Coordinates of C-alpha atoms and ligand atoms in Angstrom, one line a residue:
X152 CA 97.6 75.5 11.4
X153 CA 94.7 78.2 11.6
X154 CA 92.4 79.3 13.8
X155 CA 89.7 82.1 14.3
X156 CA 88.2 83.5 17.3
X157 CA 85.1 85.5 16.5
X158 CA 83.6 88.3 18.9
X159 CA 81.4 90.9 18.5
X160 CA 81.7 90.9 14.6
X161 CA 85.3 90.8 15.4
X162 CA 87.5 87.8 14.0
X163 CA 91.4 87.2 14.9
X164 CA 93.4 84.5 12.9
X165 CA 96.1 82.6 15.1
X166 CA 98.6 81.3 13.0
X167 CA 97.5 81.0 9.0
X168 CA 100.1 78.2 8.1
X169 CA 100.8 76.1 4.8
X170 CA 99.3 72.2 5.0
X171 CA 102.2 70.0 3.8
X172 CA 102.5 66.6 2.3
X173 CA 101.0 64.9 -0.7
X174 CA 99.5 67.3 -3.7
X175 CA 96.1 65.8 -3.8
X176 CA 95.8 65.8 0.2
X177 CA 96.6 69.6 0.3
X178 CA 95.6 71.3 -2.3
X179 CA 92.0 72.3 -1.6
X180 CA 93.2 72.8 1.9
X181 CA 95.6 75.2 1.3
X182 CA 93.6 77.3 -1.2
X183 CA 90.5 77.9 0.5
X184 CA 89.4 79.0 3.8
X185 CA 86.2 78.3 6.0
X186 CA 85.8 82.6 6.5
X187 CA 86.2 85.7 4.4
X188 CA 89.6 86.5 4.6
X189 CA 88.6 90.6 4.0
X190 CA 86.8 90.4 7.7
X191 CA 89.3 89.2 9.2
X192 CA 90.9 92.2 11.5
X193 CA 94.2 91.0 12.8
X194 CA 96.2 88.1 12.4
X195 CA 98.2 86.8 15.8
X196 CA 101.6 85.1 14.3
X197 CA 103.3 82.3 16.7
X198 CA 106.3 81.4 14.8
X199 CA 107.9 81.9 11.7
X200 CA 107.6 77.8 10.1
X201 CA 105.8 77.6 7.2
X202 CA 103.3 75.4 8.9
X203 CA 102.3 78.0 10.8
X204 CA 103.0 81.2 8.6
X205 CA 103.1 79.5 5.3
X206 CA 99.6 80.8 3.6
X207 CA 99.7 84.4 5.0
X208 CA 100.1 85.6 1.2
X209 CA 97.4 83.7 0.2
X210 CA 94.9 85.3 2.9
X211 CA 96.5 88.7 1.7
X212 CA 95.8 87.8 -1.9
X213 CA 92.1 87.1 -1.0
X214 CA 91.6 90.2 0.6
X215 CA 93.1 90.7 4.0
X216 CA 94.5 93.7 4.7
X217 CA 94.9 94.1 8.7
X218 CA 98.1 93.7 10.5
X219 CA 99.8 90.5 11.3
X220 CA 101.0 91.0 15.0
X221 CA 104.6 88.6 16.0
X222 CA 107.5 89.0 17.8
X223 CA 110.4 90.9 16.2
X224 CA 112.6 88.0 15.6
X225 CA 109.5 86.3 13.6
X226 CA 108.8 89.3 11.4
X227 CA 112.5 89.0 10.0
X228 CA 112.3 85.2 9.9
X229 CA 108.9 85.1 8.0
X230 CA 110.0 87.7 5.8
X231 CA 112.5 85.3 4.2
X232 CA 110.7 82.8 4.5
X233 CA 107.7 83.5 3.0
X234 CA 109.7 85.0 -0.3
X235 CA 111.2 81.7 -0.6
X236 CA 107.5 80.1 -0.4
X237 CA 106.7 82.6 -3.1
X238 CA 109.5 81.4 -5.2
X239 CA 108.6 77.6 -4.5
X240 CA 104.5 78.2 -5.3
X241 CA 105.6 80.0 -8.5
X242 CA 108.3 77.0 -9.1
X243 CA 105.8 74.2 -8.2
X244 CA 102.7 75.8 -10.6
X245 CA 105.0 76.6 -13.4
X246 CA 105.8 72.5 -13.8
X247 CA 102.3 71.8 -13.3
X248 CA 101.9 73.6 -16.8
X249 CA 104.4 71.9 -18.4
X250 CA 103.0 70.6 -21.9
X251 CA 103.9 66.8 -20.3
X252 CA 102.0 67.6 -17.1
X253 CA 99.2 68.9 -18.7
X254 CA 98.9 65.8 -20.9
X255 CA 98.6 63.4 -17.6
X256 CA 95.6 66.1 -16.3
X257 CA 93.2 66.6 -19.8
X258 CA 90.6 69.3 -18.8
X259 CA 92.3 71.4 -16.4
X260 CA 92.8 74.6 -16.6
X261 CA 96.0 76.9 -16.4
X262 CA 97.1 76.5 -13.3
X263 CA 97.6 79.3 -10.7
X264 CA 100.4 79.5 -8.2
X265 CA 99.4 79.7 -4.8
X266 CA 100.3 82.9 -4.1
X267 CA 102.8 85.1 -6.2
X268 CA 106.0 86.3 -5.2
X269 CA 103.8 90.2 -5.7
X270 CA 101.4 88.5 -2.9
X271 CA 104.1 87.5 -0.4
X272 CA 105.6 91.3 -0.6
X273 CA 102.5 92.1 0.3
X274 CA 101.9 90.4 3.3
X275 CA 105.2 91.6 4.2
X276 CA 104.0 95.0 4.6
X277 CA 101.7 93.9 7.2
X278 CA 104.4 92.6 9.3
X279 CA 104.0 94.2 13.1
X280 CA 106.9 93.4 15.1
X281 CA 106.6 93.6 18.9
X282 CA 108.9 92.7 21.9
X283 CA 107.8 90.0 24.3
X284 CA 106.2 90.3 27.3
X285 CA 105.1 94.1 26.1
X286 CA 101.2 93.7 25.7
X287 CA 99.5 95.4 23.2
X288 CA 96.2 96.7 22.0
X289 CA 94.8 94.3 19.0
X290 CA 91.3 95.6 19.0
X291 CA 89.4 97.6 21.5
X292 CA 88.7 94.8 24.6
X293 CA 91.7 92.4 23.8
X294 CA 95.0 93.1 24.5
X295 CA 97.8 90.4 23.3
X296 CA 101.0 89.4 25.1
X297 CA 104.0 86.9 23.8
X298 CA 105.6 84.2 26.0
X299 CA 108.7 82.5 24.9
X300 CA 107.7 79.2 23.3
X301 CA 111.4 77.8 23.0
X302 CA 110.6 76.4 20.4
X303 CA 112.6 78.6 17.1
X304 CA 114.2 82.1 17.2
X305 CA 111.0 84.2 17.8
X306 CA 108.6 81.7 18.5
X307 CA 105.8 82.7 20.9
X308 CA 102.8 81.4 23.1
X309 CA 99.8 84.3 22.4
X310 CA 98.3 85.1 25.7
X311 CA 95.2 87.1 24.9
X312 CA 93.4 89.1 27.3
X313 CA 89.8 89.7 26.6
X314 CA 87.8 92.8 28.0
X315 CA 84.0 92.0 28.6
X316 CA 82.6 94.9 30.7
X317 CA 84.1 94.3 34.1
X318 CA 85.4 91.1 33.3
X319 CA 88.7 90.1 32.1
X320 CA 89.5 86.4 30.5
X321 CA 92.6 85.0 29.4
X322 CA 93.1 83.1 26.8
X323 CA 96.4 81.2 25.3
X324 CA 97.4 79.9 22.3
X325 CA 100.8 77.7 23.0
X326 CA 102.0 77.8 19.7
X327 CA 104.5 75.3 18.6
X328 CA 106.3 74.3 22.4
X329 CA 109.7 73.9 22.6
X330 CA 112.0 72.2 25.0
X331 CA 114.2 73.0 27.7
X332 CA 118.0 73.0 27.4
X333 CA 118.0 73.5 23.6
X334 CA 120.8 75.5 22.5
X335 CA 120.7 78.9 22.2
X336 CA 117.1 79.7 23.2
X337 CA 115.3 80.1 26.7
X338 CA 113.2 77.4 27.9
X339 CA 109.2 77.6 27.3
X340 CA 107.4 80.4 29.7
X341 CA 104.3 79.1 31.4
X342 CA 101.6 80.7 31.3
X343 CA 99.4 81.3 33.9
X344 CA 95.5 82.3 35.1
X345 CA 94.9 81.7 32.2
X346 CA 90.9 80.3 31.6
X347 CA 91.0 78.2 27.9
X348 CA 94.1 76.6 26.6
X349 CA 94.7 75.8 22.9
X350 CA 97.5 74.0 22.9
X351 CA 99.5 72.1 20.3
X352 CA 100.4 68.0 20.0
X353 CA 102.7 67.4 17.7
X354 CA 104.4 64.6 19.8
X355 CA 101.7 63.8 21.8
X356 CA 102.5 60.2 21.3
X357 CA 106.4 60.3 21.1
X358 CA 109.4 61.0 23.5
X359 CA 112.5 62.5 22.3
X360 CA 116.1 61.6 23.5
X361 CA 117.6 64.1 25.9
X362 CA 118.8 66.9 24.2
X363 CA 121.9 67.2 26.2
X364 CA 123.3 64.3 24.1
X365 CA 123.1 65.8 21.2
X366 CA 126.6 67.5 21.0
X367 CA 128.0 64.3 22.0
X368 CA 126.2 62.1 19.8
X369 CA 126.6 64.9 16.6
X370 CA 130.4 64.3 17.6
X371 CA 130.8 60.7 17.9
X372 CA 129.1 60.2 14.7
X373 CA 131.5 62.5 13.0
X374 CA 134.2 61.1 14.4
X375 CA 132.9 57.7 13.3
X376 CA 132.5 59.0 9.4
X377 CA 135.5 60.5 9.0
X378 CA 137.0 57.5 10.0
X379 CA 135.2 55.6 7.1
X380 CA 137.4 57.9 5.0
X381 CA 134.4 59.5 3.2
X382 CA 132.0 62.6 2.9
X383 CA 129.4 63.6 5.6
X384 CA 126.4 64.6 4.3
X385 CA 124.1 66.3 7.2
X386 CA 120.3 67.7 5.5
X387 CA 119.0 70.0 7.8
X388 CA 116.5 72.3 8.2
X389 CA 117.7 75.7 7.5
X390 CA 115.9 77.6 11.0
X391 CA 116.9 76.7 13.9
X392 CA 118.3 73.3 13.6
X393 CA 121.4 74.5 11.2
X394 CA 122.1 76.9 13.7
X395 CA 122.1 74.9 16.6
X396 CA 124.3 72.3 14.1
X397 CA 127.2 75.1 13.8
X398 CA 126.3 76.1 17.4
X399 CA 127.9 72.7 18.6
X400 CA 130.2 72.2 16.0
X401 CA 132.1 75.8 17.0
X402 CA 132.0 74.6 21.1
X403 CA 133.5 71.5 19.5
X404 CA 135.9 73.2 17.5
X405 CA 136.8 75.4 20.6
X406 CA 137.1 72.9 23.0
X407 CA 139.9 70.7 20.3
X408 CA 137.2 68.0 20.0
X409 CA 136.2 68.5 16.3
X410 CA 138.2 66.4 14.0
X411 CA 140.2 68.2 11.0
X412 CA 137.7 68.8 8.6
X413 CA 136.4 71.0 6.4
X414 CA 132.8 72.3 6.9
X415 CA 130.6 73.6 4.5
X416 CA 127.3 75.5 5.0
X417 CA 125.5 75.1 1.8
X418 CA 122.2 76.4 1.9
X419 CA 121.7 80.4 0.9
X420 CA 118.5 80.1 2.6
X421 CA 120.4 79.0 5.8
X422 CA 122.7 81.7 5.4
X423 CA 120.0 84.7 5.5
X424 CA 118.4 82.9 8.5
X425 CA 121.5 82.5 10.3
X426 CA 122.5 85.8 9.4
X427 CA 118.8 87.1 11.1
X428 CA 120.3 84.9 13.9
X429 CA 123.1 86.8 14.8
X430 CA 120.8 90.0 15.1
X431 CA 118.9 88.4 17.5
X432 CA 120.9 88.3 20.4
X433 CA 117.5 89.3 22.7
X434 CA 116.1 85.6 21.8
X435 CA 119.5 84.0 23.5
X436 CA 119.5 81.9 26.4
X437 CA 122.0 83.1 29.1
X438 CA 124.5 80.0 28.3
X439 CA 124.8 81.1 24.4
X440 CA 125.0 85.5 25.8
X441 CA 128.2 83.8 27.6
X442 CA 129.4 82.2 24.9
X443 CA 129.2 85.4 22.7
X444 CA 130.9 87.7 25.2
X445 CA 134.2 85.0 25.5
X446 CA 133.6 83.8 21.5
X447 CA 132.5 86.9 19.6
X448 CA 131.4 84.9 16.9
X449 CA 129.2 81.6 17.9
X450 CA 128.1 80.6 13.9
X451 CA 131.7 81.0 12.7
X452 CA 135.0 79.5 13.3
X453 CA 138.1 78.5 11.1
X454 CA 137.2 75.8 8.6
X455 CA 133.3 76.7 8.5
X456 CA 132.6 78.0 5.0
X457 CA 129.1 79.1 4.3
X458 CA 128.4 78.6 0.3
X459 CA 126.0 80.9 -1.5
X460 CA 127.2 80.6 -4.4
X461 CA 125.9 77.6 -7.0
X462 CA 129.4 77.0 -8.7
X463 CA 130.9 76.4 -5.4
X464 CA 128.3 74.6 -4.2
X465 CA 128.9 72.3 -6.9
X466 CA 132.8 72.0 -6.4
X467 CA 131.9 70.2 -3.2
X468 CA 130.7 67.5 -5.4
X469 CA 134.1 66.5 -6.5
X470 CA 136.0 66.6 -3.1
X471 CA 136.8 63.5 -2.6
X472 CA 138.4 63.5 1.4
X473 CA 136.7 63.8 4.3
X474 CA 134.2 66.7 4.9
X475 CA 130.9 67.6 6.3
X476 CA 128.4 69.4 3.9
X477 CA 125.0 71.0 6.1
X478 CA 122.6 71.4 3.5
X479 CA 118.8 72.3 2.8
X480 CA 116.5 70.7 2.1
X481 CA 115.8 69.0 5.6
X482 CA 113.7 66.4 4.6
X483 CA 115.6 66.2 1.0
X484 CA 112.7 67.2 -1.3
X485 CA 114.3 70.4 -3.0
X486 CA 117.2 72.3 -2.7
X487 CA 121.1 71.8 -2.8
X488 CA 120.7 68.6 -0.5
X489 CA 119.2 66.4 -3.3
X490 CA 122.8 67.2 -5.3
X491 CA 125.0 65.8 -2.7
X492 CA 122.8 62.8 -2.3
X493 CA 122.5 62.1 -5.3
X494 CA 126.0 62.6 -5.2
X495 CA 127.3 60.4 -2.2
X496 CA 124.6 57.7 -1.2
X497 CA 126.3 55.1 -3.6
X498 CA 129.8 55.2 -1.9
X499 CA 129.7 53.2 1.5
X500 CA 132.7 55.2 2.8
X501 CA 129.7 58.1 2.7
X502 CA 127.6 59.0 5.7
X503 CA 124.3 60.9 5.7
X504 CA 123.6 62.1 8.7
X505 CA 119.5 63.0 9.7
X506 CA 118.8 65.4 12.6
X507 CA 115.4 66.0 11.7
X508 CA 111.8 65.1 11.5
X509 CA 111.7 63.1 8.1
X510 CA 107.8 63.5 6.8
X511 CA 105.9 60.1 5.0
X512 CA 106.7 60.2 1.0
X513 CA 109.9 62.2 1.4
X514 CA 113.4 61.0 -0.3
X515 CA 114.7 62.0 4.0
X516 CA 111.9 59.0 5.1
X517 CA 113.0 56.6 2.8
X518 CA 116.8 56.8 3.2
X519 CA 116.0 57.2 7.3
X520 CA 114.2 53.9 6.6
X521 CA 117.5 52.3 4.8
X522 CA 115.4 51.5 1.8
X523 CA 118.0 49.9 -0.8
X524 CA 117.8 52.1 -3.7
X525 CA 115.8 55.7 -3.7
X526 CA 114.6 57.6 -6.8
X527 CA 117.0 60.8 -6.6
X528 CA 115.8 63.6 -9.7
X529 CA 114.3 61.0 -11.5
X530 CA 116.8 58.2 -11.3
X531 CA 117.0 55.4 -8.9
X532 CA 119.9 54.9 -7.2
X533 CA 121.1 52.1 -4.9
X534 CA 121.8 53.4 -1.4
X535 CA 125.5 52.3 0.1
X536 CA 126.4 55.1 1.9
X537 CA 126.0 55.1 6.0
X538 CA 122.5 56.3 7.3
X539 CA 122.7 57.7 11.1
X540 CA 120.0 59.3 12.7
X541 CA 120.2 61.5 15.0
X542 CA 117.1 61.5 17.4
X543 CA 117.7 64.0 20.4
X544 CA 117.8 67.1 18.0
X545 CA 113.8 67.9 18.3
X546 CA 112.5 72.0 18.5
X547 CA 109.3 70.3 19.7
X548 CA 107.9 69.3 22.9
X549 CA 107.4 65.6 23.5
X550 CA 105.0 63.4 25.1
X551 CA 106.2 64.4 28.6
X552 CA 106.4 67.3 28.2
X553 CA 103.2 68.1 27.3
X554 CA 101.8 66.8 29.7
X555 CA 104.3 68.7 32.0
X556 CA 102.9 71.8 30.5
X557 CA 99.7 71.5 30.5
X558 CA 100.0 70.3 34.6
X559 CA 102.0 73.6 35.0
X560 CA 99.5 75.5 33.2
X561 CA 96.7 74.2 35.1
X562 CA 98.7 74.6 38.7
X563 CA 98.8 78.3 37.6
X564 CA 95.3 78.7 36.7
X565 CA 92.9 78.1 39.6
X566 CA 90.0 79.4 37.0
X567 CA 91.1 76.9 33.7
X568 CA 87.9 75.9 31.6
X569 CA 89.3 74.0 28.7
X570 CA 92.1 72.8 27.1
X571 CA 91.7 72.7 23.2
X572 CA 94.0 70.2 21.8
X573 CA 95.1 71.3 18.0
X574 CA 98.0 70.8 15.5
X575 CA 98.3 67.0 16.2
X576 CA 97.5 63.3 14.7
X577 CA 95.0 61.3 15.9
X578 CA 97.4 59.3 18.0
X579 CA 99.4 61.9 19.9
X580 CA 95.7 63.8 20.2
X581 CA 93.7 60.9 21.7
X582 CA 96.2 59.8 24.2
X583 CA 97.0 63.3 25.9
X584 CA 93.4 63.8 26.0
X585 CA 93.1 60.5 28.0
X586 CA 95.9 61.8 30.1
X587 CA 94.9 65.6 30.7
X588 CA 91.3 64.3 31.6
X589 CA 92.0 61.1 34.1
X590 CA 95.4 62.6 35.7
X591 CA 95.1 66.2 35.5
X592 CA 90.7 66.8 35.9
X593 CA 90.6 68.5 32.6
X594 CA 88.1 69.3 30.5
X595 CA 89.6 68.6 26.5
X596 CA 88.3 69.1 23.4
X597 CA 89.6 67.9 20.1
X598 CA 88.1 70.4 17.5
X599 CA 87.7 69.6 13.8
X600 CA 88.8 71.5 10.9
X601 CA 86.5 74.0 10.3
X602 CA 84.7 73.6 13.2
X603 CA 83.5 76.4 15.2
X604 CA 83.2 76.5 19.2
X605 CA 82.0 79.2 21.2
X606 CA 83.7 79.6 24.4
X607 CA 81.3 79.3 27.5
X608 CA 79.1 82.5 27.8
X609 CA 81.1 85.2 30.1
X610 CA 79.4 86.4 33.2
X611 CA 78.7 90.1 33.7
Ligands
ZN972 ZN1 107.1 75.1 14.5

């Protein structure tokens, strides 16, 4: 996701974030951009997912050098994130000039990475970390504010307040919208008077199960696989959703509920972001600031391990009793995850547990859809093992509430314009612009990539 306001020979990025999915669908995508990345002033961060941070280095690499405004929380997030990125792009470009790869593509040239681990660095210069609801001064005329989005650690709604002679505007960029009652962070913060809306619609078409079964259901399934006698196998994504994992597994373990097994962490990704986590007590929700005060220690108890290291990581391949391994990839396309697969989907006493989004082409879709034998590092192999999903674990708004947001919004804003529906599919985009229009009276517009719209001509 990107998007630039222009004013006054002025230009703000929201959000400059990495397209992912199929090679060929994202390539050209992701390497150019529709402006000249040197005029760009300021860039306005939301959230620290690559989808939304993702191809910062790359702007930096082609010339911009302004700051890149987020919440503190974000700054620390994206900083390990994006080296990771780096270390992927770099990864990804050097097989792509492999002698065998280069026979299948005659003609092309050398290929570049992405961005270079040198280019992420960079960008992480231009990290500017700032509290929420503290505005500040982006340019002379617009000063920028950030909401909780409750959505990840950090995650923000931009509220920008524009200065046109005597007239002051408002406009807000949701970002990615979370959900009430997740663990550990706040709900999402309205905002309000606000005149244009961009707002996101991921789910636009989908409902979520209640996230206050989630603990329950995350038990009862581990109850259920331990009794099979076998290895749990949980990918997950290694912000946010492994710490809310351990986040119910240690109430579990406190409250006697947790069965005896050993739990393993296995993702060193993971383990910088949880450890970014626990310096972020600020981003808490009140229920988790309890916790801390009575627990001390909310991502640690007796019989987590957290694994960095690889020759550890690979002794959990040969345990052969009951234990549950949390492990990265989330959607089981790289990393330490694709091991333990590989290792455990032929054993039916096995289950693999998925508490995550699981993309089209991924290994994660394809066991999700119980498909009877998966290609795992370039051998198939049939699937035996135990698939659960688990569907009330979602960061992200859903239908409902979307709509609920936007209705709130609008109730708070006597003075809204236009809601500007983004970061969606054409599903979830058409049908809560049907709904915003006939049941709320708004005015919606869908824009196109690359598209530019000027906001209606300010009085005064
Ligand atoms: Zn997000």
């Amino acid at each position: 996701a990107r998007h630039l306001l222009s004013r006054d020979g002025h230009n703000i990025l929201l959000d400059c974030g990495l397209y992912q999915g199929r090679r060929k669908d994202t390539w050209d995508r992701n390497r150019y951009f529709h402006f000249e990345p040197s005029r760009v002033d300021a860039v306005l961060l939301s959230h620290a997912h690559i989808d939304h941070s993702g191809n910062l280095p790359n702007l930096v690499r082609q010339g911009f050098a302004g700051p890149i405004w987020a919440t503190m929380a974000t700054t620390d997030l994206a900083r390990v994130m994006l080296r990771d990125s780096a270390f992927i792009q770099e990864k990804d470009a050097e097989w792509l000039n492999k002698p065998t790869q280069r026979r299948r593509h005659p003609g092309i040239r050398t290929i570049e990475p992405l961005y270079s681990m040198e280019d992420a660095e960079q960008a992480i210069k231009q990290l500017r970390g700032m509290e929420y609801h503290k505005q500040f001064e982006v340019l002379p005329g617009l000063d920028v504010t950030f909401y909780d989005a409750g959505h990840i650690l950090g995650a923000a709604a931009v509220i920008m307040d524009i200065q046109r002679g005597d007239q002051r505007k408002r406009l807000a960029f949701s970002g990615d919208i979370g959900r009430a009652g997740l663990p550990l962070l706040r709900s999402p913060e309205i905002p309000y008077n606000v005149d244009w809306l961009i707002m996101e619609s991921t789910y636009g078409a989908r409902t979520h199960d209640p996230i206050g079964d989630a603990k329950e259901e995350l038990r009862q399934t581990i109850v259920d696989a331990v009794e099979r006698g076998g290895k749990i196998v949980m990918p997950s994504f290694s912000v946010e959703r492994t710490q809310e994992i351990v986040y119910f597994l240690n109430e579990l373990y406190n409250e006697g509920h947790l069965p005896q097994i050993p739990i393993y962490v296995d993702s060193p990704l993971a383990i910088d972001v949880t450890a970014i986590f626990r310096q972020h007590e600020e981003c808490y929700n009140d229920a988790t600031k309890n916790t801390l005060r009575t627990n001390g220690d909310i991502f640690g108890f007796q019989r987590l391990s957290y694994v960095r290291d690889v020759q550890q990581s690979m002794q959990l391949n040969a345990i052969k009793t009951p234990c549950l391994i949390i492990s990265a990839s989330g959607m089981c396309e790289a990393g330490r995850v694709v091991h333990h697969l590989r290792n455990s989907v032929g054993d039916s006493k096995n289950t693999i547990v998925f508490v995550g989004y699981q993309a089209e082409n991924t290994l994660g879709r394809k066991l999700v859809e119980r498909q009877k034998e998966v290609n795992i590092l370039g051998e198939p192999h049939e699937v035996h093992a135990n698939i659960v999903t688990l569907n009330a674990f979602s960061g992200h708004a859903d239908k409902n509430d979307l709509f609920e947001y936007a209705r709130t919004v609008k109730e708070a804003s006597p003075n809204l314009k236009r809601v500007f529906l983004v970061h969606g599919e054409e599903e979830g985009l058409s049908a809560l612009k049907q709904r915003f229009t006939t049941e709320l009276g708004l005015s919606v517009t869908i824009p196109s990539l690359g598209e530019r719209i000027a906001l209606e001509e300010m009085n005064g």
